[in-house]
Amino acid sequence: MPHVHFDSLKKPDKGDIVLFVFEGKEGGDSFRFINKILDGALDRALKANNFTGKLGEVCALIAPNTCYSQVAVVGLGPQVQFSIPQARRVGGIALEKLQGKVHALKLMADWDFTELAAHIVLGIVLKNYAFDGYKTKKNPSNSQKLTEIYVYASDYEGAEQQWQKLNPLAYGVYQTRDLVNEPANHLTPPLFAERIKELESLGIEVEILNKSQMEHFGFGALLGVAQGSNQEPKTVIMSWKGAPHDPQPPLAFVGKGVTFDSGGISIKPSNGMEDMKMDMAGAATVVGLMVTLAKRKAKTNVIGVVGLVENMLSGDAQRPGDIVKSASGQTIEVLNTDAEGRLVLADILWYTQDRFKPRFMINLATLTGAIVVALGHVYAGLFSNNDELAERLYTIGCKVGEKMWRMPLGEEYDKALDGDFADMKNIGGRDGGSITAAQFLQRFVSTTPWAHIDIAGTAYTDKDNANGPKGATAFGVYVLNEFIETYYEN
Ligand code: BES
Ligand code: MG
Ligand code: ZN
């Protein structure tokens, strides 16, 4: 994680400088400042490039004088349209253009730049993320990571305060990405549980349920998924008590943590199966959220529950047609062993609701390929039994740029799950696949306000973009942190 320093608007003596301009507007003080030092070279370069300041447009001068190695001007688009997600994007783009060549970036900021500056910094920090610990030979062209960011701004104290609020989020996102990117041989359920246990140093209470404890609680659905693997399943309960005197029940977040989803006996095609190391992204998002809350000492009480299992094939694996009994007492015919996420969630949703009686329960899961068909990689699917909860998640998602689209629930869909030989089946057919999956989850939620976020399309990206490199995105950490801060703190 780069160090971020803040200082008044002054002349940086050397290095790589980035300036920001809105579309169709004159550059502010910082621009004039540097332009003057460079005898008008910035103005001339922008004219020669027909630079208009469109969002993400970059004009870079290489070694314009003996002090500066690079001066880049980055467009912010029209000022009236500028938003938090755009600030992050612009930061990511700025680094993208320069990455590998710089270890220190000097941002110069003016206008009413205070808040924006911090969001641009966040964009840079998130873009600078890399998961390269397993590469024994570093590629010299991209191994030089950014280590320092300097922000020179007129209201630098304000910008610094804003950054203090966002810095914990950067930690949370890094944590989630690290977990999701970790290959399944290095992140088995027991190893995942150990990684969570380390968070006790942040003041998060961690409780780990082992297999026999889960047997005791009757987690037949979760254990059925785990039985084909040599790895012992774990359920981990995290608790952040930031408001010890608050008499209200806690908020609860629940995550699917399938450390590898081979599909089980209903095995997946081999092409692309490697991506199924990310099938624990829901759990990793809950963990990253807890880290963020602890780092910023959030004044609220939050429970995080993750079900960690590996879905494998073996002589002990669960078979299509097997009938299992969930913690709720309801029985399930497992017609497809690849519809395993809902089996894991069935038990931990029930357990969380029963034990903590939370104010609401939000689960995150890479649950269905069908949500990718419906919404692509832009919006996550949002399902809820509570309009206020859905509304709030939707609103904050738009604000911070982790967008969710509400999908329907209803009896007509639910019927598809009625079982022939047990209370229900674990699949409802191809049509409306992400909705019937959500209906399945709802059968394990009683009257608790509940939302299910299907992040199968948004948790992972197959190529580099302005938000970060190929791999985990940590979608959900930002929106849920902001959602808690907006509605559930004092
Ligand atoms: N983990 C997958 C869903 C998934 C797909 C996540 C693509 C990320 C990217 C889930 O366990 C699964 O296999 N779902 C099946 C359900 C089907 C058998 C009813 C699917 O979507 O095909
Ligand atoms: Mg599956
Ligand atoms: Zn899965």
Short mmCIF file of C-alpha atoms and ligand atoms in Angstrom, two decimals:
data_model
loop_
_atom_site.label_atom_id
_atom_site.label_comp_id
_atom_site.label_asym_id
_atom_site.label_seq_id
_atom_site.Cartn_x
_atom_site.Cartn_y
_atom_site.Cartn_z
CA MET A 1 0.00 0.00 0.00
CA PRO A 2 1.54 3.37 -1.02
CA HIS A 3 2.11 6.04 1.64
CA VAL A 4 0.06 9.17 1.10
CA HIS A 5 1.35 12.59 2.12
CA PHE A 6 -0.48 15.91 2.11
CA ASP A 7 0.97 19.38 1.82
CA SER A 8 0.03 22.91 0.83
CA LEU A 9 0.03 23.89 -2.81
CA LYS A 10 3.66 24.59 -3.47
CA LYS A 11 6.20 23.93 -6.10
CA PRO A 12 7.30 20.31 -6.06
CA ASP A 13 11.04 20.35 -6.66
CA LYS A 14 11.23 17.23 -8.81
CA GLY A 15 9.53 14.02 -9.87
CA ASP A 16 6.38 12.94 -11.68
CA ILE A 17 3.57 15.47 -11.52
CA VAL A 18 -0.10 14.92 -12.28
CA LEU A 19 -2.49 17.83 -12.75
CA PHE A 20 -6.25 17.57 -13.16
CA VAL A 21 -8.50 19.74 -15.31
CA PHE A 22 -12.24 19.73 -15.88
CA GLU A 23 -13.52 19.63 -19.41
CA GLY A 24 -13.89 23.05 -20.98
CA LYS A 25 -12.41 24.84 -17.97
CA GLU A 26 -9.18 26.69 -17.50
CA GLY A 27 -6.69 24.87 -15.32
CA GLY A 28 -6.65 26.21 -11.75
CA ASP A 29 -3.84 27.61 -9.62
CA SER A 30 -1.78 24.45 -9.74
CA PHE A 31 -1.95 24.32 -13.51
CA ARG A 32 -0.93 27.96 -13.91
CA PHE A 33 1.82 27.41 -11.40
CA ILE A 34 3.45 24.57 -13.30
CA ASN A 35 2.69 26.10 -16.68
CA LYS A 36 4.59 29.19 -15.63
CA ILE A 37 7.57 27.19 -14.43
CA LEU A 38 7.59 25.47 -17.82
CA ASP A 39 7.31 28.76 -19.75
CA GLY A 40 3.88 27.92 -21.11
CA ALA A 41 4.82 24.44 -22.37
CA LEU A 42 1.69 22.92 -20.80
CA ASP A 43 -0.61 25.27 -22.63
CA ARG A 44 1.16 24.62 -25.90
CA ALA A 45 1.10 20.84 -25.44
CA LEU A 46 -2.62 20.79 -24.64
CA LYS A 47 -3.39 22.90 -27.71
CA ALA A 48 -1.22 20.76 -29.95
CA ASN A 49 -3.03 17.66 -28.67
CA ASN A 50 -6.52 19.20 -28.95
CA PHE A 51 -6.87 18.32 -25.29
CA THR A 52 -10.37 19.14 -24.05
CA GLY A 53 -10.35 17.53 -20.61
CA LYS A 54 -12.68 14.63 -21.37
CA LEU A 55 -12.89 12.06 -18.59
CA GLY A 56 -9.68 10.04 -18.59
CA GLU A 57 -7.98 12.01 -21.37
CA VAL A 58 -4.25 12.28 -20.65
CA CYS A 59 -1.58 14.57 -22.07
CA ALA A 60 1.88 13.85 -20.73
CA LEU A 61 5.08 15.84 -21.17
CA ILE A 62 8.22 13.81 -20.75
CA ALA A 63 11.14 15.55 -19.03
CA PRO A 64 9.83 19.08 -19.73
CA ASN A 65 12.63 20.65 -17.70
CA THR A 66 15.62 19.53 -15.68
CA CYS A 67 13.54 18.91 -12.53
CA TYR A 68 10.46 17.03 -13.65
CA SER A 69 10.63 13.59 -15.18
CA GLN A 70 7.01 13.82 -16.29
CA VAL A 71 4.11 16.23 -16.11
CA ALA A 72 0.76 14.68 -16.97
CA VAL A 73 -2.51 16.55 -17.36
CA VAL A 74 -5.56 14.36 -16.80
CA GLY A 75 -9.10 15.27 -17.86
CA LEU A 76 -11.93 15.02 -15.35
CA GLY A 77 -14.83 15.48 -17.76
CA PRO A 78 -17.56 18.08 -17.13
CA GLN A 79 -17.46 19.41 -13.56
CA VAL A 80 -21.24 19.10 -13.05
CA GLN A 81 -21.11 15.39 -13.82
CA PHE A 82 -18.12 14.58 -11.69
CA SER A 83 -18.80 11.84 -9.15
CA ILE A 84 -17.08 9.50 -6.70
CA PRO A 85 -16.81 6.58 -9.17
CA GLN A 86 -15.39 8.93 -11.79
CA ALA A 87 -12.79 10.28 -9.37
CA ARG A 88 -11.67 6.73 -8.68
CA ARG A 89 -11.56 5.93 -12.37
CA VAL A 90 -9.51 9.00 -13.19
CA GLY A 91 -7.01 8.06 -10.49
CA GLY A 92 -6.75 4.56 -11.94
CA ILE A 93 -6.31 5.89 -15.47
CA ALA A 94 -3.61 8.35 -14.37
CA LEU A 95 -1.62 5.53 -12.85
CA GLU A 96 -2.29 3.23 -15.80
CA LYS A 97 -0.58 5.73 -18.11
CA LEU A 98 2.42 6.07 -15.84
CA GLN A 99 2.57 2.77 -13.99
CA GLY A 100 5.88 0.97 -13.83
CA LYS A 101 7.83 4.11 -14.47
CA VAL A 102 7.17 5.87 -11.21
CA HIS A 103 7.51 5.12 -7.54
CA ALA A 104 6.31 8.50 -6.35
CA LEU A 105 3.40 10.48 -7.81
CA LYS A 106 2.81 14.13 -7.01
CA LEU A 107 -0.78 15.22 -7.46
CA MET A 108 -1.61 18.88 -7.62
CA ALA A 109 -5.11 19.86 -6.82
CA ASP A 110 -7.21 22.97 -6.52
CA TRP A 111 -10.83 24.10 -7.02
CA ASP A 112 -13.11 22.56 -4.44
CA PHE A 113 -10.88 19.58 -4.72
CA THR A 114 -10.76 18.45 -1.13
CA GLU A 115 -13.08 15.49 -1.28
CA LEU A 116 -12.29 14.61 -4.87
CA ALA A 117 -8.59 14.44 -4.17
CA ALA A 118 -9.08 11.65 -1.64
CA HIS A 119 -11.23 9.66 -4.07
CA ILE A 120 -8.64 10.09 -6.81
CA VAL A 121 -6.00 8.85 -4.38
CA LEU A 122 -8.19 5.82 -3.64
CA GLY A 123 -8.42 5.12 -7.37
CA ILE A 124 -4.63 5.21 -7.63
CA VAL A 125 -4.14 3.01 -4.58
CA LEU A 126 -6.64 0.40 -5.82
CA LYS A 127 -5.14 0.41 -9.31
CA ASN A 128 -1.70 -0.08 -7.80
CA TYR A 129 -2.79 -3.40 -6.23
CA ALA A 130 -0.91 -6.46 -7.46
CA PHE A 131 -1.04 -10.14 -6.58
CA ASP A 132 2.48 -11.10 -7.54
CA GLY A 133 3.86 -12.87 -4.49
CA TYR A 134 4.23 -16.15 -6.40
CA LYS A 135 6.36 -14.70 -9.21
CA THR A 136 9.96 -15.54 -8.50
CA LYS A 137 11.29 -13.46 -11.40
CA LYS A 138 10.10 -9.88 -11.39
CA ASN A 139 9.56 -8.21 -14.73
CA PRO A 140 11.62 -4.98 -14.43
CA SER A 141 9.18 -2.94 -16.53
CA ASN A 142 6.26 -3.40 -14.16
CA SER A 143 7.79 -4.46 -10.89
CA GLN A 144 8.53 -0.93 -9.77
CA LYS A 145 5.48 -0.21 -7.71
CA LEU A 146 4.25 3.12 -6.61
CA THR A 147 5.24 3.63 -3.00
CA GLU A 148 4.55 7.32 -2.34
CA ILE A 149 1.70 9.62 -3.29
CA TYR A 150 1.97 13.34 -2.52
CA VAL A 151 -1.09 15.53 -2.66
CA TYR A 152 -0.39 19.26 -2.92
CA ALA A 153 -3.65 21.07 -2.39
CA SER A 154 -4.85 24.43 -1.14
CA ASP A 155 -7.07 22.73 1.46
CA TYR A 156 -4.64 19.90 2.08
CA GLU A 157 -5.87 19.36 5.63
CA GLY A 158 -9.39 18.75 4.37
CA ALA A 159 -8.09 16.36 1.74
CA GLU A 160 -6.14 14.49 4.37
CA GLN A 161 -9.21 14.15 6.58
CA GLN A 162 -11.14 12.69 3.67
CA TRP A 163 -8.35 10.25 3.02
CA GLN A 164 -8.38 9.14 6.66
CA LYS A 165 -11.93 7.93 6.00
CA LEU A 166 -11.04 6.13 2.80
CA ASN A 167 -7.74 4.59 3.86
CA PRO A 168 -9.45 1.82 5.92
CA LEU A 169 -11.46 0.94 2.86
CA ALA A 170 -8.30 0.49 0.82
CA TYR A 171 -7.12 -2.01 3.46
CA GLY A 172 -10.43 -3.86 3.27
CA VAL A 173 -10.32 -4.05 -0.52
CA TYR A 174 -6.72 -5.29 -0.51
CA GLN A 175 -7.65 -7.94 2.04
CA THR A 176 -10.60 -9.16 -0.05
CA ARG A 177 -8.58 -9.19 -3.27
CA ASP A 178 -5.72 -11.09 -1.64
CA LEU A 179 -8.10 -13.78 -0.42
CA VAL A 180 -9.99 -14.12 -3.69
CA ASN A 181 -6.83 -14.26 -5.80
CA GLU A 182 -5.21 -16.87 -3.59
CA PRO A 183 -5.25 -20.24 -5.39
CA ALA A 184 -7.31 -23.01 -3.84
CA ASN A 185 -4.28 -25.08 -2.78
CA HIS A 186 -3.11 -22.18 -0.64
CA LEU A 187 -6.54 -21.24 0.63
CA THR A 188 -8.35 -24.35 1.81
CA PRO A 189 -11.18 -23.89 4.31
CA PRO A 190 -8.87 -24.46 7.33
CA LEU A 191 -6.24 -22.03 5.96
CA PHE A 192 -8.96 -19.47 5.21
CA ALA A 193 -10.21 -19.79 8.79
CA GLU A 194 -6.66 -19.22 10.07
CA ARG A 195 -6.32 -16.09 7.98
CA ILE A 196 -9.54 -14.79 9.53
CA LYS A 197 -8.30 -15.67 13.02
CA GLU A 198 -5.39 -13.25 12.46
CA LEU A 199 -7.90 -10.40 12.38
CA GLU A 200 -8.23 -10.63 16.14
CA SER A 201 -5.26 -8.24 16.20
CA LEU A 202 -7.63 -5.59 14.79
CA GLY A 203 -10.11 -6.10 17.61
CA ILE A 204 -12.46 -8.40 15.67
CA GLU A 205 -13.69 -11.37 17.70
CA VAL A 206 -13.35 -14.62 15.75
CA GLU A 207 -15.05 -17.92 16.49
CA ILE A 208 -14.46 -21.00 14.34
CA LEU A 209 -16.92 -23.88 14.16
CA ASN A 210 -15.33 -27.18 13.17
CA LYS A 211 -17.01 -30.15 11.54
CA SER A 212 -18.27 -31.80 14.71
CA GLN A 213 -19.74 -28.52 15.97
CA MET A 214 -21.53 -28.11 12.65
CA GLU A 215 -22.81 -31.67 12.93
CA HIS A 216 -24.12 -30.76 16.34
CA PHE A 217 -26.03 -27.79 14.86
CA GLY A 218 -27.39 -30.02 12.10
CA PHE A 219 -25.64 -28.33 9.13
CA GLY A 220 -26.51 -31.25 6.84
CA ALA A 221 -26.70 -29.10 3.69
CA LEU A 222 -23.28 -27.47 4.16
CA LEU A 223 -21.63 -30.72 5.27
CA GLY A 224 -23.02 -32.58 2.26
CA VAL A 225 -21.14 -30.18 -0.03
CA ALA A 226 -17.92 -30.59 1.96
CA GLN A 227 -17.97 -34.39 2.18
CA GLY A 228 -16.19 -35.02 -1.11
CA SER A 229 -13.16 -32.99 -0.05
CA ASN A 230 -10.23 -33.95 2.16
CA GLN A 231 -10.37 -30.45 3.60
CA GLU A 232 -12.36 -29.96 6.76
CA PRO A 233 -15.13 -27.36 6.36
CA LYS A 234 -15.32 -24.41 8.74
CA THR A 235 -17.91 -21.84 9.65
CA VAL A 236 -16.34 -18.65 10.93
CA ILE A 237 -18.16 -16.01 12.94
CA MET A 238 -16.61 -12.57 13.17
CA SER A 239 -17.90 -9.90 15.45
CA TRP A 240 -17.12 -6.19 15.54
CA LYS A 241 -18.47 -4.45 18.62
CA GLY A 242 -17.99 -0.78 17.89
CA ALA A 243 -21.05 0.31 19.88
CA PRO A 244 -20.99 -1.81 23.04
CA HIS A 245 -23.83 0.12 24.70
CA ASP A 246 -26.15 0.05 21.70
CA PRO A 247 -29.20 -2.03 22.74
CA GLN A 248 -30.23 -2.74 19.12
CA PRO A 249 -29.50 -6.12 17.57
CA PRO A 250 -26.39 -6.36 15.36
CA LEU A 251 -26.22 -6.08 11.58
CA ALA A 252 -25.32 -9.38 9.91
CA PHE A 253 -23.36 -10.14 6.74
CA VAL A 254 -23.11 -13.68 5.46
CA GLY A 255 -20.77 -14.97 2.75
CA LYS A 256 -20.48 -18.00 0.48
CA GLY A 257 -16.96 -19.36 0.89
CA VAL A 258 -16.51 -22.23 -1.56
CA THR A 259 -12.71 -22.23 -1.79
CA PHE A 260 -12.92 -24.27 -4.98
CA ASP A 261 -16.01 -25.23 -6.95
CA SER A 262 -15.30 -28.17 -9.23
CA GLY A 263 -19.04 -28.75 -9.46
CA GLY A 264 -18.68 -32.04 -7.57
CA ILE A 265 -20.07 -35.13 -9.29
CA SER A 266 -22.06 -32.75 -11.55
CA ILE A 267 -18.60 -31.67 -12.66
CA LYS A 268 -17.96 -28.43 -14.51
CA PRO A 269 -16.27 -28.32 -17.93
CA SER A 270 -12.48 -28.01 -17.58
CA ASN A 271 -12.32 -24.87 -19.68
CA GLY A 272 -12.21 -21.95 -17.24
CA MET A 273 -12.56 -24.14 -14.18
CA GLU A 274 -9.48 -22.43 -12.72
CA ASP A 275 -11.62 -19.35 -12.11
CA MET A 276 -13.58 -21.30 -9.52
CA LYS A 277 -10.90 -20.50 -6.95
CA MET A 278 -12.88 -17.26 -6.68
CA ASP A 279 -16.06 -18.98 -5.50
CA MET A 280 -15.32 -17.75 -1.99
CA ALA A 281 -15.58 -14.09 -3.01
CA GLY A 282 -18.75 -13.61 -0.96
CA ALA A 283 -16.90 -14.73 2.17
CA ALA A 284 -13.83 -12.64 1.26
CA THR A 285 -16.05 -9.58 0.83
CA VAL A 286 -17.51 -10.07 4.29
CA VAL A 287 -13.97 -10.37 5.67
CA GLY A 288 -12.81 -7.21 3.84
CA LEU A 289 -15.84 -5.37 5.16
CA MET A 290 -15.06 -6.41 8.75
CA VAL A 291 -11.46 -5.24 8.27
CA THR A 292 -12.66 -1.87 7.01
CA LEU A 293 -15.05 -1.46 9.95
CA ALA A 294 -12.35 -2.38 12.45
CA LYS A 295 -9.73 -0.12 10.84
CA ARG A 296 -12.04 2.87 10.97
CA LYS A 297 -13.47 1.89 14.35
CA ALA A 298 -17.05 1.98 13.08
CA LYS A 299 -19.55 2.86 15.82
CA THR A 300 -21.89 -0.03 15.28
CA ASN A 301 -22.17 -3.74 16.01
CA VAL A 302 -21.71 -6.08 13.09
CA ILE A 303 -21.60 -9.85 12.74
CA GLY A 304 -19.92 -11.55 9.76
CA VAL A 305 -20.54 -15.24 9.12
CA VAL A 306 -18.83 -17.24 6.39
CA GLY A 307 -19.30 -20.88 5.39
CA LEU A 308 -16.01 -22.31 4.12
CA VAL A 309 -16.08 -25.55 2.13
CA GLU A 310 -14.47 -27.12 -0.90
CA ASN A 311 -16.74 -28.71 -3.53
CA MET A 312 -14.83 -31.76 -4.82
CA LEU A 313 -15.28 -35.24 -6.29
CA SER A 314 -14.29 -38.45 -4.58
CA GLY A 315 -15.68 -41.76 -3.47
CA ASP A 316 -17.18 -39.88 -0.54
CA ALA A 317 -18.66 -37.08 -2.60
CA GLN A 318 -22.34 -36.27 -2.46
CA ARG A 319 -24.33 -37.82 -5.34
CA PRO A 320 -27.12 -36.32 -7.43
CA GLY A 321 -30.33 -37.56 -5.80
CA ASP A 322 -28.95 -37.53 -2.26
CA ILE A 323 -31.27 -36.08 0.34
CA VAL A 324 -29.82 -33.92 3.12
CA LYS A 325 -31.37 -32.29 6.17
CA SER A 326 -30.60 -28.61 6.74
CA ALA A 327 -30.16 -26.86 10.10
CA SER A 328 -33.68 -25.47 9.72
CA GLY A 329 -35.04 -29.02 9.66
CA GLN A 330 -36.14 -28.78 6.01
CA THR A 331 -34.96 -31.56 3.72
CA ILE A 332 -33.33 -31.05 0.32
CA GLU A 333 -32.93 -33.29 -2.71
CA VAL A 334 -29.55 -32.50 -4.23
CA LEU A 335 -30.29 -32.87 -7.94
CA ASN A 336 -27.19 -31.00 -9.03
CA THR A 337 -24.05 -31.00 -6.88
CA ASP A 338 -22.88 -27.85 -8.68
CA ALA A 339 -25.71 -25.84 -7.12
CA GLU A 340 -23.72 -25.98 -3.87
CA GLY A 341 -23.54 -22.33 -2.82
CA ARG A 342 -27.20 -22.26 -1.87
CA LEU A 343 -26.71 -25.41 0.24
CA VAL A 344 -23.90 -23.74 2.17
CA LEU A 345 -25.88 -20.54 2.63
CA ALA A 346 -29.04 -22.40 3.67
CA ASP A 347 -27.39 -23.51 6.90
CA ILE A 348 -25.41 -20.40 7.74
CA LEU A 349 -28.29 -18.02 6.99
CA TRP A 350 -30.53 -20.05 9.25
CA TYR A 351 -27.86 -20.23 11.96
CA THR A 352 -27.12 -16.47 11.81
CA GLN A 353 -30.78 -15.56 12.03
CA ASP A 354 -31.46 -18.00 14.84
CA ARG A 355 -28.44 -17.12 16.96
CA PHE A 356 -28.11 -13.35 16.49
CA LYS A 357 -31.66 -12.24 15.63
CA PRO A 358 -30.01 -9.49 13.56
CA ARG A 359 -31.58 -6.19 12.52
CA PHE A 360 -31.11 -7.39 8.96
CA MET A 361 -29.12 -10.03 7.15
CA ILE A 362 -27.29 -9.43 3.87
CA ASN A 363 -25.59 -12.31 2.09
CA LEU A 364 -23.05 -12.12 -0.71
CA ALA A 365 -22.39 -15.01 -3.06
CA THR A 366 -20.97 -15.90 -6.44
CA LEU A 367 -24.15 -17.90 -6.73
CA THR A 368 -25.20 -18.33 -10.36
CA GLY A 369 -23.89 -18.18 -13.91
CA ALA A 370 -27.42 -17.03 -14.77
CA ILE A 371 -26.85 -13.63 -13.14
CA VAL A 372 -23.90 -13.12 -15.50
CA VAL A 373 -26.20 -13.88 -18.44
CA ALA A 374 -28.76 -11.39 -17.10
CA LEU A 375 -26.57 -8.49 -15.95
CA GLY A 376 -23.11 -9.12 -17.37
CA HIS A 377 -20.17 -7.79 -15.38
CA VAL A 378 -21.60 -4.38 -14.59
CA TYR A 379 -24.42 -4.77 -12.07
CA ALA A 380 -24.65 -7.35 -9.30
CA GLY A 381 -28.05 -8.97 -8.78
CA LEU A 382 -29.96 -7.70 -5.76
CA PHE A 383 -32.80 -9.74 -4.25
CA SER A 384 -34.65 -8.69 -1.12
CA ASN A 385 -37.74 -9.31 0.96
CA ASN A 386 -37.61 -5.70 2.18
CA ASP A 387 -38.09 -2.60 0.02
CA GLU A 388 -36.33 -0.19 2.37
CA LEU A 389 -33.23 -2.36 2.56
CA ALA A 390 -33.17 -2.83 -1.23
CA GLU A 391 -33.67 0.90 -1.80
CA ARG A 392 -30.78 1.79 0.50
CA LEU A 393 -28.40 -0.68 -1.09
CA TYR A 394 -29.38 0.50 -4.55
CA THR A 395 -28.87 4.17 -3.66
CA ILE A 396 -25.45 3.72 -2.09
CA GLY A 397 -24.38 1.37 -4.89
CA CYS A 398 -25.05 4.10 -7.45
CA LYS A 399 -23.28 6.69 -5.31
CA VAL A 400 -20.03 4.79 -4.93
CA GLY A 401 -20.07 2.93 -8.24
CA GLU A 402 -20.73 -0.63 -7.11
CA LYS A 403 -24.04 -0.99 -8.86
CA MET A 404 -26.79 -3.48 -8.09
CA TRP A 405 -29.96 -4.17 -10.00
CA ARG A 406 -32.99 -5.38 -8.12
CA MET A 407 -34.41 -8.66 -9.37
CA PRO A 408 -37.84 -10.09 -8.56
CA LEU A 409 -38.87 -12.72 -6.06
CA GLY A 410 -42.27 -14.41 -5.94
CA GLU A 411 -44.29 -17.54 -5.29
CA GLU A 412 -44.48 -18.39 -8.97
CA TYR A 413 -40.71 -18.81 -9.01
CA ASP A 414 -40.65 -20.53 -5.65
CA LYS A 415 -42.90 -23.35 -6.85
CA ALA A 416 -40.17 -24.58 -9.17
CA LEU A 417 -38.25 -25.77 -6.12
CA ASP A 418 -40.90 -28.06 -4.63
CA GLY A 419 -39.40 -31.51 -4.18
CA ASP A 420 -40.57 -34.93 -5.33
CA PHE A 421 -38.96 -36.93 -2.53
CA ALA A 422 -38.03 -34.18 -0.03
CA ASP A 423 -39.24 -30.69 0.96
CA MET A 424 -37.39 -29.09 -1.93
CA LYS A 425 -34.91 -29.60 -4.74
CA ASN A 426 -31.71 -27.58 -4.97
CA ILE A 427 -32.35 -26.51 -8.58
CA GLY A 428 -35.38 -25.00 -10.28
CA GLY A 429 -34.47 -25.48 -13.92
CA ARG A 430 -32.61 -23.27 -16.38
CA ASP A 431 -35.18 -20.50 -16.73
CA GLY A 432 -34.82 -17.65 -14.26
CA GLY A 433 -31.88 -19.50 -12.73
CA SER A 434 -30.63 -16.71 -10.50
CA ILE A 435 -34.15 -16.02 -9.25
CA THR A 436 -34.90 -19.62 -8.29
CA ALA A 437 -31.51 -19.70 -6.54
CA ALA A 438 -32.58 -16.63 -4.53
CA GLN A 439 -35.94 -18.29 -3.79
CA PHE A 440 -34.05 -21.25 -2.43
CA LEU A 441 -32.15 -18.98 -0.02
CA GLN A 442 -35.35 -17.27 1.04
CA ARG A 443 -36.71 -20.59 2.26
CA PHE A 444 -34.11 -20.34 5.03
CA VAL A 445 -34.96 -16.79 6.06
CA SER A 446 -38.07 -16.13 8.13
CA THR A 447 -39.21 -12.55 8.76
CA THR A 448 -35.75 -10.97 9.14
CA PRO A 449 -35.20 -8.19 6.58
CA TRP A 450 -32.84 -9.86 4.16
CA ALA A 451 -30.97 -9.12 0.94
CA HIS A 452 -29.02 -11.46 -1.30
CA ILE A 453 -26.39 -9.99 -3.61
CA ASP A 454 -25.33 -12.30 -6.44
CA ILE A 455 -21.78 -11.19 -7.31
CA ALA A 456 -20.92 -13.98 -9.79
CA GLY A 457 -20.43 -11.41 -12.59
CA THR A 458 -18.78 -8.62 -10.62
CA ALA A 459 -16.38 -10.26 -8.15
CA TYR A 460 -13.72 -11.13 -10.70
CA THR A 461 -12.48 -9.58 -13.92
CA ASP A 462 -10.68 -11.42 -16.67
CA LYS A 463 -8.61 -8.41 -17.73
CA ASP A 464 -6.83 -5.39 -16.30
CA ASN A 465 -8.91 -2.21 -16.09
CA ALA A 466 -8.78 1.20 -14.39
CA ASN A 467 -9.97 -0.37 -11.16
CA GLY A 468 -7.12 -2.84 -10.88
CA PRO A 469 -5.46 -5.86 -12.46
CA LYS A 470 -7.02 -9.08 -13.74
CA GLY A 471 -8.58 -11.07 -10.91
CA ALA A 472 -10.48 -10.08 -7.81
CA THR A 473 -12.30 -6.74 -7.74
CA ALA A 474 -13.54 -6.80 -4.12
CA PHE A 475 -16.93 -5.64 -5.37
CA GLY A 476 -19.18 -5.04 -2.36
CA VAL A 477 -16.69 -3.87 0.24
CA TYR A 478 -17.08 -0.21 -0.67
CA VAL A 479 -20.85 -0.16 -1.02
CA LEU A 480 -21.51 -2.08 2.20
CA ASN A 481 -19.08 0.02 4.22
CA GLU A 482 -20.70 3.22 2.93
CA PHE A 483 -24.18 1.75 3.49
CA ILE A 484 -23.37 1.02 7.14
CA GLU A 485 -21.81 4.43 7.66
CA THR A 486 -24.75 6.23 6.07
CA TYR A 487 -27.63 4.47 7.79
CA TYR A 488 -26.49 2.52 10.82
CA GLU A 489 -24.00 4.59 12.79
CA ASN A 490 -25.21 6.78 15.65
N1 BES B 1 -20.07 -20.93 -8.39
C1 BES B 1 -21.05 -21.18 -9.36
C2 BES B 1 -21.61 -19.91 -10.02
C3 BES B 1 -20.63 -19.06 -10.77
C4 BES B 1 -20.62 -19.07 -12.15
C5 BES B 1 -19.79 -18.19 -10.13
C6 BES B 1 -19.77 -18.25 -12.86
C7 BES B 1 -18.93 -17.36 -10.84
C8 BES B 1 -18.92 -17.38 -12.20
C9 BES B 1 -22.22 -21.94 -8.73
O1 BES B 1 -21.90 -22.77 -7.69
C10 BES B 1 -22.79 -22.81 -9.80
O2 BES B 1 -22.11 -23.70 -10.22
N2 BES B 1 -24.02 -22.53 -10.21
C11 BES B 1 -24.67 -23.30 -11.23
C12 BES B 1 -26.08 -23.58 -10.77
C13 BES B 1 -26.82 -24.55 -11.63
C14 BES B 1 -26.20 -25.93 -11.49
C15 BES B 1 -28.25 -24.58 -11.21
C16 BES B 1 -24.65 -22.47 -12.50
O3 BES B 1 -24.78 -21.24 -12.41
O4 BES B 1 -24.48 -23.03 -13.56
MG MG B 2 -21.34 -24.72 -8.33
ZN ZN B 3 -20.25 -22.26 -6.61
#
